[in-house]
Short mmCIF file of C-alpha atoms and ligand atoms in Angstrom, two decimals:
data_model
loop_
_atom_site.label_atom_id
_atom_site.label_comp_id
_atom_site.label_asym_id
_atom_site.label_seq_id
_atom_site.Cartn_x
_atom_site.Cartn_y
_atom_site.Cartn_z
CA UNK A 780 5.23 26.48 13.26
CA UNK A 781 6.78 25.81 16.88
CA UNK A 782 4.90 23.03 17.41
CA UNK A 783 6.78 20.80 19.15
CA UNK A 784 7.79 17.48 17.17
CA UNK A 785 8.77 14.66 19.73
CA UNK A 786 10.62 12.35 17.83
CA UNK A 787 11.49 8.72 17.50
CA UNK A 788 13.65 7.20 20.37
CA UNK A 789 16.72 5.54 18.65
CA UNK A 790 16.91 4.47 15.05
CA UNK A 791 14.94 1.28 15.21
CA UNK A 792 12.11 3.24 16.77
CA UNK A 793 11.87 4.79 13.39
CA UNK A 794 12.09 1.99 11.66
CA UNK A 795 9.68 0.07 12.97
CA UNK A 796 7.11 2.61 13.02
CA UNK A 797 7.47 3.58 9.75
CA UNK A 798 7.57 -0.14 8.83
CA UNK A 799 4.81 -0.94 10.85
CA UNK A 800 2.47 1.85 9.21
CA UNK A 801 3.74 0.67 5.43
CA UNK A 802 2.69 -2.92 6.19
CA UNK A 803 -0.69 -3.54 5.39
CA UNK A 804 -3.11 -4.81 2.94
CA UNK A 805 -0.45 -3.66 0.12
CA UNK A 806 1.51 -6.49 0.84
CA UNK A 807 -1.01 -9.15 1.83
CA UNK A 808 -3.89 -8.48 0.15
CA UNK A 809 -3.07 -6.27 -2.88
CA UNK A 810 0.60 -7.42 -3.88
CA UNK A 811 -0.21 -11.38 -4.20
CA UNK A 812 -3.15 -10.41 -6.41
CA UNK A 813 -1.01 -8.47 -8.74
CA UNK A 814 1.46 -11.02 -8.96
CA UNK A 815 -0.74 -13.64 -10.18
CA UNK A 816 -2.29 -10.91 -12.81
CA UNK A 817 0.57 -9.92 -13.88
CA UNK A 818 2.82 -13.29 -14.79
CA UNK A 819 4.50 -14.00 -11.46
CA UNK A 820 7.96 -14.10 -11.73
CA UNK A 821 8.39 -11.34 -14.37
CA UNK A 822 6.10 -9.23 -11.77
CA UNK A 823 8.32 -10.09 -8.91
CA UNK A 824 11.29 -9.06 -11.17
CA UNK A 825 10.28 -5.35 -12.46
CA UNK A 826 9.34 -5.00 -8.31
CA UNK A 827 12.28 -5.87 -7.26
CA UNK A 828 14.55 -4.08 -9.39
CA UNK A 829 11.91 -0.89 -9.37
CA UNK A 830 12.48 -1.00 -5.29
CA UNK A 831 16.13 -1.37 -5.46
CA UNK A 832 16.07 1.70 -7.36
CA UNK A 833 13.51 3.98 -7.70
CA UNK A 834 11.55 3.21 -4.28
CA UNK A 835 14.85 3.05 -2.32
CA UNK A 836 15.81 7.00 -4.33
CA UNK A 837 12.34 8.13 -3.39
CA UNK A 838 11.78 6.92 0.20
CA UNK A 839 15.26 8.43 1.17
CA UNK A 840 13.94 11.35 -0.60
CA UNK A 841 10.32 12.11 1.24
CA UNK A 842 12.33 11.05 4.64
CA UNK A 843 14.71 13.69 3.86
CA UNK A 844 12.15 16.57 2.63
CA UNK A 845 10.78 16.01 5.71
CA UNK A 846 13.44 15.78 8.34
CA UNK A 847 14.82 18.98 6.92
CA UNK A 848 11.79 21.22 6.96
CA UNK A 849 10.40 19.67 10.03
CA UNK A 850 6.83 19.45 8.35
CA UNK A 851 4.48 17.83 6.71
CA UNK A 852 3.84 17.54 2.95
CA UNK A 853 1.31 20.11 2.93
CA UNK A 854 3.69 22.75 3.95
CA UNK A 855 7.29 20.70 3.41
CA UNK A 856 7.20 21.80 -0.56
CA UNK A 857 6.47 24.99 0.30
CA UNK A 858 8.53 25.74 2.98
CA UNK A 859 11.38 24.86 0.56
CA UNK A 860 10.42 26.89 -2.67
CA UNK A 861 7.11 28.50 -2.23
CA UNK A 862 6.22 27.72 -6.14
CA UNK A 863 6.16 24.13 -5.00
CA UNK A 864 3.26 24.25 -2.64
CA UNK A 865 1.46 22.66 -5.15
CA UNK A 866 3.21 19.39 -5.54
CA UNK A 867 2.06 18.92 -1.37
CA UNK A 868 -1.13 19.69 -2.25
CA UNK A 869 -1.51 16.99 -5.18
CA UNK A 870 0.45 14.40 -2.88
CA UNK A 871 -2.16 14.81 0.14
CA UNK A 872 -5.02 14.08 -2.75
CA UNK A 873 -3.79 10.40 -3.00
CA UNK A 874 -4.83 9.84 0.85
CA UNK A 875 -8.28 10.87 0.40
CA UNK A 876 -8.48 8.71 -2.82
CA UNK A 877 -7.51 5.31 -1.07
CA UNK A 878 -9.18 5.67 2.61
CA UNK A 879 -12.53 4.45 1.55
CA UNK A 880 -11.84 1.89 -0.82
CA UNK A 881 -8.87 0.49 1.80
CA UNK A 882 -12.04 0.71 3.93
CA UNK A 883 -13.51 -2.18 2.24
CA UNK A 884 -11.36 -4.34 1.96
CA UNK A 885 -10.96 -3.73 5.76
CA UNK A 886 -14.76 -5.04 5.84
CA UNK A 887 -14.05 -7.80 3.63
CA UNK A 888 -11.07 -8.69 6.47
CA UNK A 889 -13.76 -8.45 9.32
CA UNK A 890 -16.33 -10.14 7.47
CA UNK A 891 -13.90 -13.59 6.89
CA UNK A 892 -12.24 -12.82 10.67
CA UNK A 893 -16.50 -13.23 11.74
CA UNK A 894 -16.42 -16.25 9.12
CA UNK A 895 -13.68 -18.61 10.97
CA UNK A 896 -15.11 -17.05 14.71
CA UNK A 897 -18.30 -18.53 13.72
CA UNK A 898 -16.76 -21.82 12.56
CA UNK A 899 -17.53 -21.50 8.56
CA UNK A 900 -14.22 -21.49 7.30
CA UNK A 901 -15.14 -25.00 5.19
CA UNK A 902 -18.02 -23.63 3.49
CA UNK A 903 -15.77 -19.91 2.90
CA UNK A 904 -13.52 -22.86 1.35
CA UNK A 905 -16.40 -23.72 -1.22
CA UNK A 906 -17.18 -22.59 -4.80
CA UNK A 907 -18.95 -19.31 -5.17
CA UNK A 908 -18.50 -18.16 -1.21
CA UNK A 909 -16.40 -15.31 -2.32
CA UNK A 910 -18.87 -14.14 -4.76
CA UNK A 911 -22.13 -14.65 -3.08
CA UNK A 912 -20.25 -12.53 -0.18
CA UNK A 913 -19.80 -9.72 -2.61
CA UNK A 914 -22.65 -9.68 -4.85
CA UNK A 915 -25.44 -9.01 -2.11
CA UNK A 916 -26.49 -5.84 -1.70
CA UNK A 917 -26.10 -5.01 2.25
CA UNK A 918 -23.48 -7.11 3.60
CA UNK A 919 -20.37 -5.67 2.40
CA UNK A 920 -21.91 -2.57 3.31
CA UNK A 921 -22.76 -3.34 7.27
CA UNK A 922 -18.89 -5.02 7.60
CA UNK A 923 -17.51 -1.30 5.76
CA UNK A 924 -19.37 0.85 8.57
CA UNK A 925 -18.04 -1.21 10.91
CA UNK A 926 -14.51 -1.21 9.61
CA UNK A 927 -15.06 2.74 9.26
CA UNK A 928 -16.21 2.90 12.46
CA UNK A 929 -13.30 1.01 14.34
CA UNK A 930 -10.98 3.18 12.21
CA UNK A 931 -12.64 6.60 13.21
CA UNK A 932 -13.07 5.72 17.06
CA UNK A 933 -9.30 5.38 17.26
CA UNK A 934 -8.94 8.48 14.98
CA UNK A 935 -11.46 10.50 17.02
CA UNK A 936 -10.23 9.40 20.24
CA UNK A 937 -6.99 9.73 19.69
CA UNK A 938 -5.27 6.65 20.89
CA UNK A 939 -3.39 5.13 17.80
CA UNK A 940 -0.58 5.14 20.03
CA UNK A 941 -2.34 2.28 21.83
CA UNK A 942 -2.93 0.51 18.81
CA UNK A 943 0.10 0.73 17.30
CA UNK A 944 1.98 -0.26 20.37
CA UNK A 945 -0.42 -3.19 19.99
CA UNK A 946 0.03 -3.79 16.93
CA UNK A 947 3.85 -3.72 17.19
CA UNK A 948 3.37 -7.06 18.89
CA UNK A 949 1.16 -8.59 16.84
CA UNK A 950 3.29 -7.78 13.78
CA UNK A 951 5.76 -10.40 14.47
CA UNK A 952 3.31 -13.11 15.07
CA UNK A 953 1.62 -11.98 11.75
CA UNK A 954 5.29 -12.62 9.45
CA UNK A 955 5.78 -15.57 11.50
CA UNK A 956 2.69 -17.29 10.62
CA UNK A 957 2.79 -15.92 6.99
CA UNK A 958 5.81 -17.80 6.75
CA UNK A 959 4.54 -20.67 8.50
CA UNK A 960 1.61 -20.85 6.00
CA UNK A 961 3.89 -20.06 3.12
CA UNK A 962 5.92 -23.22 3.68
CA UNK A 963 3.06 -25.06 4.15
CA UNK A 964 1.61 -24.11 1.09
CA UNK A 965 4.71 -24.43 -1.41
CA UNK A 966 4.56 -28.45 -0.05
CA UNK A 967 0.74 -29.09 -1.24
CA UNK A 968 0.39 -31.15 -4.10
CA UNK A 969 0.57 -29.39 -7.53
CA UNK A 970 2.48 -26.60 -5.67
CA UNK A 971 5.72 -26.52 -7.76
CA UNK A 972 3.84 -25.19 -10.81
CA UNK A 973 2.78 -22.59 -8.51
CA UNK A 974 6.37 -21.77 -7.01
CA UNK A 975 7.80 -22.05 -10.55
CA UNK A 976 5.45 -19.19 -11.92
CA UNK A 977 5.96 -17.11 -8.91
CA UNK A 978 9.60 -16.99 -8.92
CA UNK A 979 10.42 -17.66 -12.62
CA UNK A 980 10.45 -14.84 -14.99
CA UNK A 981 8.41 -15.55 -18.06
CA UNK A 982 9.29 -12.78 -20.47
CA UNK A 983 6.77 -13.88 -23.03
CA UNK A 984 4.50 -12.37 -20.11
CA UNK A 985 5.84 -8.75 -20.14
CA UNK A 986 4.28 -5.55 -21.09
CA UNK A 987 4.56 -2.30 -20.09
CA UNK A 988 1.80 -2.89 -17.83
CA UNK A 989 3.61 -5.20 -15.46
CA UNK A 990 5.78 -2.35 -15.03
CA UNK A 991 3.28 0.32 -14.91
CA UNK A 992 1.77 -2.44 -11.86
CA UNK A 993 4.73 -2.86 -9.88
CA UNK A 994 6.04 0.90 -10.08
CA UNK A 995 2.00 1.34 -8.34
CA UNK A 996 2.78 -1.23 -5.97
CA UNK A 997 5.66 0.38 -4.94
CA UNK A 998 4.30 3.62 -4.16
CA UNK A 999 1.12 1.85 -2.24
CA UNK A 1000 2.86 -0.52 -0.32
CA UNK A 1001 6.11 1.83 0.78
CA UNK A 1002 3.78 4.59 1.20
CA UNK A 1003 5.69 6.55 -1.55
CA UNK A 1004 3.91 10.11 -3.19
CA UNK A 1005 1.43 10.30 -0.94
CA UNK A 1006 3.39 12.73 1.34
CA UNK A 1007 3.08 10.12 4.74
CA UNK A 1008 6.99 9.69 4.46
CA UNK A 1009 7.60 12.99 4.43
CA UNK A 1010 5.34 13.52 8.05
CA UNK A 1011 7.35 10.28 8.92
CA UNK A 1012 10.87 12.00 8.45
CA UNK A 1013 9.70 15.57 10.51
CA UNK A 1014 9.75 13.09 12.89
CA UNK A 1015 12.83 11.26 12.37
CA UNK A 1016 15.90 11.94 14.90
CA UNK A 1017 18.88 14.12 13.51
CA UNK A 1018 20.93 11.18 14.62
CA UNK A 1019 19.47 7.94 12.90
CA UNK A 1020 20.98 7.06 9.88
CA UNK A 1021 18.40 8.14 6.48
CA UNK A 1022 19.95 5.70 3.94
CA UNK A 1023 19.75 2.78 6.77
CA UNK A 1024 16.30 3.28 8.06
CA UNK A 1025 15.05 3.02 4.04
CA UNK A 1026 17.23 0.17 3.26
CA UNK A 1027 15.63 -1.73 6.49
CA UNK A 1028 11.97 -0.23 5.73
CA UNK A 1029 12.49 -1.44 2.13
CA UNK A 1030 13.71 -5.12 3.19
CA UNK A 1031 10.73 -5.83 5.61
CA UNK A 1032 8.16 -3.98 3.36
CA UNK A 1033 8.90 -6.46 0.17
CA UNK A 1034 9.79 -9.33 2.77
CA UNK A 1035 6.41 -9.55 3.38
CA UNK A 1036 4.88 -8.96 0.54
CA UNK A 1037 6.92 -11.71 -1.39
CA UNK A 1038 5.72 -13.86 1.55
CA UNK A 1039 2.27 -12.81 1.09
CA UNK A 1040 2.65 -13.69 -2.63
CA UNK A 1041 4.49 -16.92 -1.80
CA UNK A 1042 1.08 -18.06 0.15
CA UNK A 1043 -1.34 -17.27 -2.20
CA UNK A 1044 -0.09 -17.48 -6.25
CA UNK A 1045 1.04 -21.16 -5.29
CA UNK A 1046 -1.93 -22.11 -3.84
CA UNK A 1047 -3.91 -20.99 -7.18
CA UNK A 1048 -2.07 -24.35 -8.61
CA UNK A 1049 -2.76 -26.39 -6.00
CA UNK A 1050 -6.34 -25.92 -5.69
CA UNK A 1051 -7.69 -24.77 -9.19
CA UNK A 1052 -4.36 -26.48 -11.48
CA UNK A 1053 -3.18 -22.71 -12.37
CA UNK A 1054 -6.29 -21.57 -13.92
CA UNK A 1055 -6.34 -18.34 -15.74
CA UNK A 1056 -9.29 -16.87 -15.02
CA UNK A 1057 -8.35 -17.26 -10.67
CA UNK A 1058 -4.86 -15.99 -11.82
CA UNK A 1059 -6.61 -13.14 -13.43
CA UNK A 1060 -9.24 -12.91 -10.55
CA UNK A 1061 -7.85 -9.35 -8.83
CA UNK A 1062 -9.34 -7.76 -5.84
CA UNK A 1063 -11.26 -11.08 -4.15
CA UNK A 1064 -8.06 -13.76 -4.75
CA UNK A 1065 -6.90 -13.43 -0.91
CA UNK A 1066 -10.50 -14.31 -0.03
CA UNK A 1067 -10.87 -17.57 -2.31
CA UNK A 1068 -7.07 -18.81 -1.64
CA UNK A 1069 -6.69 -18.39 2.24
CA UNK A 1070 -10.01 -20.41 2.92
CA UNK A 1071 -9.03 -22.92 0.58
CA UNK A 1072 -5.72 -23.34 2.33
CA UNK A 1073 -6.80 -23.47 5.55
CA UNK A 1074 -9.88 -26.14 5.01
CA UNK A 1075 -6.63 -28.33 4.13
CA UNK A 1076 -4.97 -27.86 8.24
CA UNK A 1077 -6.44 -29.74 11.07
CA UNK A 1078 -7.58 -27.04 13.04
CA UNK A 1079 -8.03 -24.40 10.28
CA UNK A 1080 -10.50 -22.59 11.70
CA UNK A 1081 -8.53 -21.65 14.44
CA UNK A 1082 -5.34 -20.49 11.93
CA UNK A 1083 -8.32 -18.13 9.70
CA UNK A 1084 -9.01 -16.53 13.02
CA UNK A 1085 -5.85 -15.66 13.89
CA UNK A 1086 -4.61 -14.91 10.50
CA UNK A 1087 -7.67 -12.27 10.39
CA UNK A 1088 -7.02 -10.86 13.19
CA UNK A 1089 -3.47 -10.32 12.84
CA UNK A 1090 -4.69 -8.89 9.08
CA UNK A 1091 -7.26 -7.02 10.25
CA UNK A 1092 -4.53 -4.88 12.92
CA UNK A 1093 -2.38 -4.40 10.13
CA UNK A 1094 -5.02 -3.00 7.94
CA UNK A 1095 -6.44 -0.82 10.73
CA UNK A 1096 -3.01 0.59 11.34
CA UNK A 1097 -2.83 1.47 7.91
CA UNK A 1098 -6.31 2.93 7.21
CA UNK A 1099 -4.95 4.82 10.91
CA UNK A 1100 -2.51 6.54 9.36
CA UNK A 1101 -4.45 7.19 6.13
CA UNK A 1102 -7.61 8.84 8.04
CA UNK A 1103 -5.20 10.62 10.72
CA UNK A 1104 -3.42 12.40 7.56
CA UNK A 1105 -6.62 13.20 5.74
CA UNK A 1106 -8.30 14.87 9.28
CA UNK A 1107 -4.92 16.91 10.01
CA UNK A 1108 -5.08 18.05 5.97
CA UNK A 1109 -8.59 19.32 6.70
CA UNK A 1110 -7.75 20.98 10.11
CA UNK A 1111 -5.18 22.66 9.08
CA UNK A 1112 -6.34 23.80 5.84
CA UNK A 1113 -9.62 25.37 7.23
CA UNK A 1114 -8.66 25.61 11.31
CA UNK A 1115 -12.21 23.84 12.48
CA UNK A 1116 -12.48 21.54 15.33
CA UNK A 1117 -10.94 18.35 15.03
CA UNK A 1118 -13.93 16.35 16.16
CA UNK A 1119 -15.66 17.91 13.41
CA UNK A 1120 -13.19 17.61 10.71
CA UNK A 1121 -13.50 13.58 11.68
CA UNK A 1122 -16.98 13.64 10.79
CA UNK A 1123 -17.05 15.33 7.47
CA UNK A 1124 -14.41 13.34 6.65
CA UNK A 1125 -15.97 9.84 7.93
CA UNK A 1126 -19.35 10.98 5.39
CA UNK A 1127 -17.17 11.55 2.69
CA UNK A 1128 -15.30 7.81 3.45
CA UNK A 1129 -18.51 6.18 3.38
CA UNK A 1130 -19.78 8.01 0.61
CA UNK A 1131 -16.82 7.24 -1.86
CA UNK A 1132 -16.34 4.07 -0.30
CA UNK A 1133 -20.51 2.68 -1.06
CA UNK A 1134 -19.74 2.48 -4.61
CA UNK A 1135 -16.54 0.99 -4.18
CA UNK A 1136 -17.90 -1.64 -2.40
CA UNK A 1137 -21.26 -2.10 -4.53
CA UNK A 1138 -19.13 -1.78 -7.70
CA UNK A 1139 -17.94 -5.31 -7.16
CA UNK A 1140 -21.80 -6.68 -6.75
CA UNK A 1141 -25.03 -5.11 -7.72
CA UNK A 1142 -22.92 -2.38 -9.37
CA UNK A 1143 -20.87 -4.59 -11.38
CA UNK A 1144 -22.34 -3.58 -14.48
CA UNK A 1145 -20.83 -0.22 -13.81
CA UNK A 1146 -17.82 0.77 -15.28
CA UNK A 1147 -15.48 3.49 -15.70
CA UNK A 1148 -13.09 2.93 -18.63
CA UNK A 1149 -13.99 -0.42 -18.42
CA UNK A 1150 -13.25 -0.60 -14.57
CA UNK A 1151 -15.30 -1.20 -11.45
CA UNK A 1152 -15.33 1.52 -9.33
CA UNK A 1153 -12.90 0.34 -6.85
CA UNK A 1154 -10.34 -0.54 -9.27
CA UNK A 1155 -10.62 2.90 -10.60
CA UNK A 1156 -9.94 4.79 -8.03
CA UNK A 1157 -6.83 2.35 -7.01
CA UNK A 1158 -6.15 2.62 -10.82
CA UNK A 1159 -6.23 6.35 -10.21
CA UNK A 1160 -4.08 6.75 -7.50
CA UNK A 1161 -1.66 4.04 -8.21
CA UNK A 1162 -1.09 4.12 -11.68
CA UNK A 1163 -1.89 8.49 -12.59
CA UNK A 1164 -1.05 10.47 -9.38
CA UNK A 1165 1.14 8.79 -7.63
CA UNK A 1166 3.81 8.44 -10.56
CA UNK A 1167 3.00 11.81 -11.77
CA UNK A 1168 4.12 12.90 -7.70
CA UNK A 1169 7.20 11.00 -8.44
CA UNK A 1170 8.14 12.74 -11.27
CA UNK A 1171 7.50 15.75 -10.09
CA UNK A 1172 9.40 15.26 -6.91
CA UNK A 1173 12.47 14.18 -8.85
CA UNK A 1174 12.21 17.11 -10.77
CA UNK A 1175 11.69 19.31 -8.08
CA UNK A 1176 14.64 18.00 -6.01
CA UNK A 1177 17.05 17.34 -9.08
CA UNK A 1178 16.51 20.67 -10.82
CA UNK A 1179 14.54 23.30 -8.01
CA UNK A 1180 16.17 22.58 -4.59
CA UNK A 1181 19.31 20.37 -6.38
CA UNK A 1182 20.20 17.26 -4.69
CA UNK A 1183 23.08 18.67 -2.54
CA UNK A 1184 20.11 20.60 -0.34
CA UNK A 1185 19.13 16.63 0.75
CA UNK A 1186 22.17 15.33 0.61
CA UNK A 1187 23.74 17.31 3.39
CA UNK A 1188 20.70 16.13 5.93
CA UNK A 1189 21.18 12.70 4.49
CA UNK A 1190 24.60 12.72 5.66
CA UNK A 1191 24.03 14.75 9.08
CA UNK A 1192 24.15 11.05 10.75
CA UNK A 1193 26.10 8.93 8.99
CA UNK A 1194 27.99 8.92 5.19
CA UNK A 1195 25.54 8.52 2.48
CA UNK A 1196 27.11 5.79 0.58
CA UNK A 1197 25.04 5.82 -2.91
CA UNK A 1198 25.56 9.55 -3.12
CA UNK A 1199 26.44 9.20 -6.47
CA UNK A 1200 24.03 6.82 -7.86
CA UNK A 1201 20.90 8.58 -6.24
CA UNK A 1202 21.48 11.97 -7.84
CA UNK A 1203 22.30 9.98 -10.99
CA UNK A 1204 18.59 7.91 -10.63
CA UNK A 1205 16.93 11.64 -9.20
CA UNK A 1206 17.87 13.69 -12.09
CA UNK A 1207 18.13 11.41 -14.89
CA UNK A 1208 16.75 7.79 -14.82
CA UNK A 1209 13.75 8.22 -12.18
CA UNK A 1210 11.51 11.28 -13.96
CA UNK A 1211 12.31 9.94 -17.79
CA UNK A 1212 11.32 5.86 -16.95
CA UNK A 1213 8.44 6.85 -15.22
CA UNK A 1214 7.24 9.46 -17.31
CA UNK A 1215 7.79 6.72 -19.82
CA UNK A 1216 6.08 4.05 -18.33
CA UNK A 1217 3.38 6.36 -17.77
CA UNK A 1218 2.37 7.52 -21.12
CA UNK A 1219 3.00 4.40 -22.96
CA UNK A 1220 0.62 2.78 -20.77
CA UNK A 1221 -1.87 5.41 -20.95
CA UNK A 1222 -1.46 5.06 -24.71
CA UNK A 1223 -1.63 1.20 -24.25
CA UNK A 1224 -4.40 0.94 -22.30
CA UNK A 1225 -6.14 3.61 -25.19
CA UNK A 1226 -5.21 1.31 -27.79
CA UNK A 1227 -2.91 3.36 -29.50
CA UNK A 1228 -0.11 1.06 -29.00
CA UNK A 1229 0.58 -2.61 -27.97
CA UNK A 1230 3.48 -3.48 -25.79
N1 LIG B 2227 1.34 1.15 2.63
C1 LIG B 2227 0.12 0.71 3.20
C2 LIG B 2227 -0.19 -0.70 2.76
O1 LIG B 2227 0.64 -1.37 2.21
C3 LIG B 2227 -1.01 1.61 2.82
C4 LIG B 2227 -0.88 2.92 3.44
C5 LIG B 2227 -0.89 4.02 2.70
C6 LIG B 2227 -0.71 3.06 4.79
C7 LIG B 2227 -0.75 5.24 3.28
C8 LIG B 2227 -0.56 4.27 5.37
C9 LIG B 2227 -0.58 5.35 4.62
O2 LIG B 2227 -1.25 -1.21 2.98
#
């Protein structure tokens, strides 16, 4: 209450900070991986048309929820209809859920960045590098508490201004050379398989788990039901256009992720001939491809280091955001000191992220429903929460507060031109499809059904 909320300058401004905080290891490290699980170009398909429609409905949404009240999701629920309060509470969970395992992956980002610094980059290119990485006991371990640690100095200090100016520079370079490797990648021998499976819809290959995958992309990557939108829009000028701003998020946010895909599922083909169990391969896929690729480029090393790097900003952006949201949850929730709140919640990062990160090598015998731990808790968060937020959210805005309460901030700044078809996909398709999606795939992956 009266706290002062300084705003974006201009429309772009928002943009590109929202943009900038969505892009991370959703789209480079978690999206390609999916794709190649999930049959390619039907994966790329059910994405597409589940941003278009549902992720375009639900980012204008949170952007608007939050604009209007002028808070963030903790209290922007309840500040509309108190009986809400709830569905804030159970979007800031997600957050908490993610940090440490997007923690490790953040090692595993520093650990092949310290790979091409040190000149290895031909053996990470090798057989079994990937794995031998993962299954020690210590090593993931020391490159997480350093990734934590980067993350919380920033946090702690707080300067992710500095960073993300930073990294609003380094961005660009990052989708340029994406692209650049991309194209290089798509003209290796054996590529056009690759290209072919990527872009192609096989509908032999479709189940109600690609779509289950790609509707959990879409929340991850956009940073969709996990209430950061909504702090976003408390931000967002009166002026700047809502509709706009998502449409442009939207476009650079899958931009780069099909590029992202468009490196790596190809390059499966070129250097293992398509093979099912590297298509199937999940979490560690970035980490075999990208070495493989670059061993091919005079001067490789040089392109893992920079492509690291430039990884390893967006991902600390990203985890940024995630911590930031987590500490300010605490704070306000029980009113301690902020330097404390970052400590408890660094111990609890570690401690959910150790098995996370052992779960993939002298834990790997561990499972929960027949996941490692890591995958559960993205499994979790992706696949349970975040859709059940969605529906929820649809519910609450086409039924509790009623569309026209967003609509008129929508269209403060500028005419909102899918009026129609938004309260059409709020109150009607949105909340059924997903609720549909979600128990037949809870059912599926039970056994009770098969589709
Ligand atoms: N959307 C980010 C990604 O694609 C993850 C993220 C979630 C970032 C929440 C910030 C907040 O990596």
């Amino acid at each position: 209450m009266g706290k002062k909320r300084s705003g974006f300058t201009g429309g772009l401004g928002f943009v590109f900070a929202t943009a900038g905080s969505a892009v991370g290891l959703g789209n480079l490290w978690r999206f390609p991986y999916l794709a190649a699980k999930y049959g390619g170009g039907i994966f790329l398909l059910c994405y597409i048309i589940l941003a278009m429609t549902f992720g375009l409905a639900l980012m204008i949404t949170e952007i608007a929820i939050g604009r209007k009240t002028g808070k963030s999701a903790i209290e922007a629920y309840g500040a509309l209809n108190k009986k809400w309060d709830f569905l804030g509470k159970i979007s800031s969970v997600v957050p908490m859920i993610i940090l440490p395992y997007y923690c490790v992956i953040g090692g595993w980002v520093i650990k092949y960045f310290f790979v091409f610094v040190t000149g290895q980059g031909h053996a990470a290119a090798g057989e079994g590098y990937f794995e031998g990485f993962i299954s020690q006991a210590t090593e993931p371990i020391v490159w997480l508490l350093i990734y934590i640690a980067f993350t919380a100095v920033v946090v702690m200090l707080g300067v992710e201004k500095g960073i993300e100016k930073f990294s609003k520079v380094l961005m660009p370079v990052l989708v340029v050379l994406s692209i650049g490797i991309a194209i290089y990648t798509v003209t290796l021998d054996g590529a056009g398989a690759g290209v072919k499976y990527y872009f192609m819809p096989d509908f032999s290959k479709f189940s109600v788990m690609t779509v289950l995958a790609a509707l959990g992309q879409l929340f991850y990557s956009m940073s969709i039901s996990m209430g950061i939108l909504i702090t976003y829009g408390s931000y967002m000028p009166k002026e700047t256009s809502i509709e706009k701003s998502a449409h442009q998020i939207e476009i650079f946010d899958s931009g780069i992720a099909i590029i992202a895909g468009l490196m790596i599922v190809p390059s499966v083909f070129v250097f293992t001939g398509g093979d099912e169990a590297m298509l199937q391969k999940g979490a560690g896929l970035m980490f075999e491809m990208l070495p493989k690729i670059f061993d091919t480029i005079p001067l490789g090393n040089v392109i893992g280091v920079i492509f690291f790097l430039l990884v390893f900003f967006a991902a600390l952006t990203s985890s940024i955001s995630l911590m930031e949201t987590v500490v300010s949850i605490i704070q306000d929730k029980f009113g301690l000191k902020r330097k404390t709140v970052c400590l408890i919640v660094v111990a609890g990062c570690i401690l959910l992220a150790l098995p996370s990160s052992l779960g993939y090598g002298i834990w790997d015998s561990v499972k929960i429903f027949g996941l490692s731990f890591l995958d559960f808790f993205d499994f979790v968060s992706n696949s349970v929460i975040m859709p059940i937020v969605a529906i929820l959210t649809c519910i609450f805005v086409g039924y509790v507060i009623k569309p026209k309460t967003l609509i008129d901030e929508i269209a403060i700044s500028k005419k909102f031109k899918s009026e129609k078809l938004y309260i059409v996909i709020i109150k009607y398709i949105a909340p059924f499809c997903i609720l549909a999606i979600l128990i037949s795939s809870v059912l599926n992956s039970l056994g009770v059904i098969d589709i």
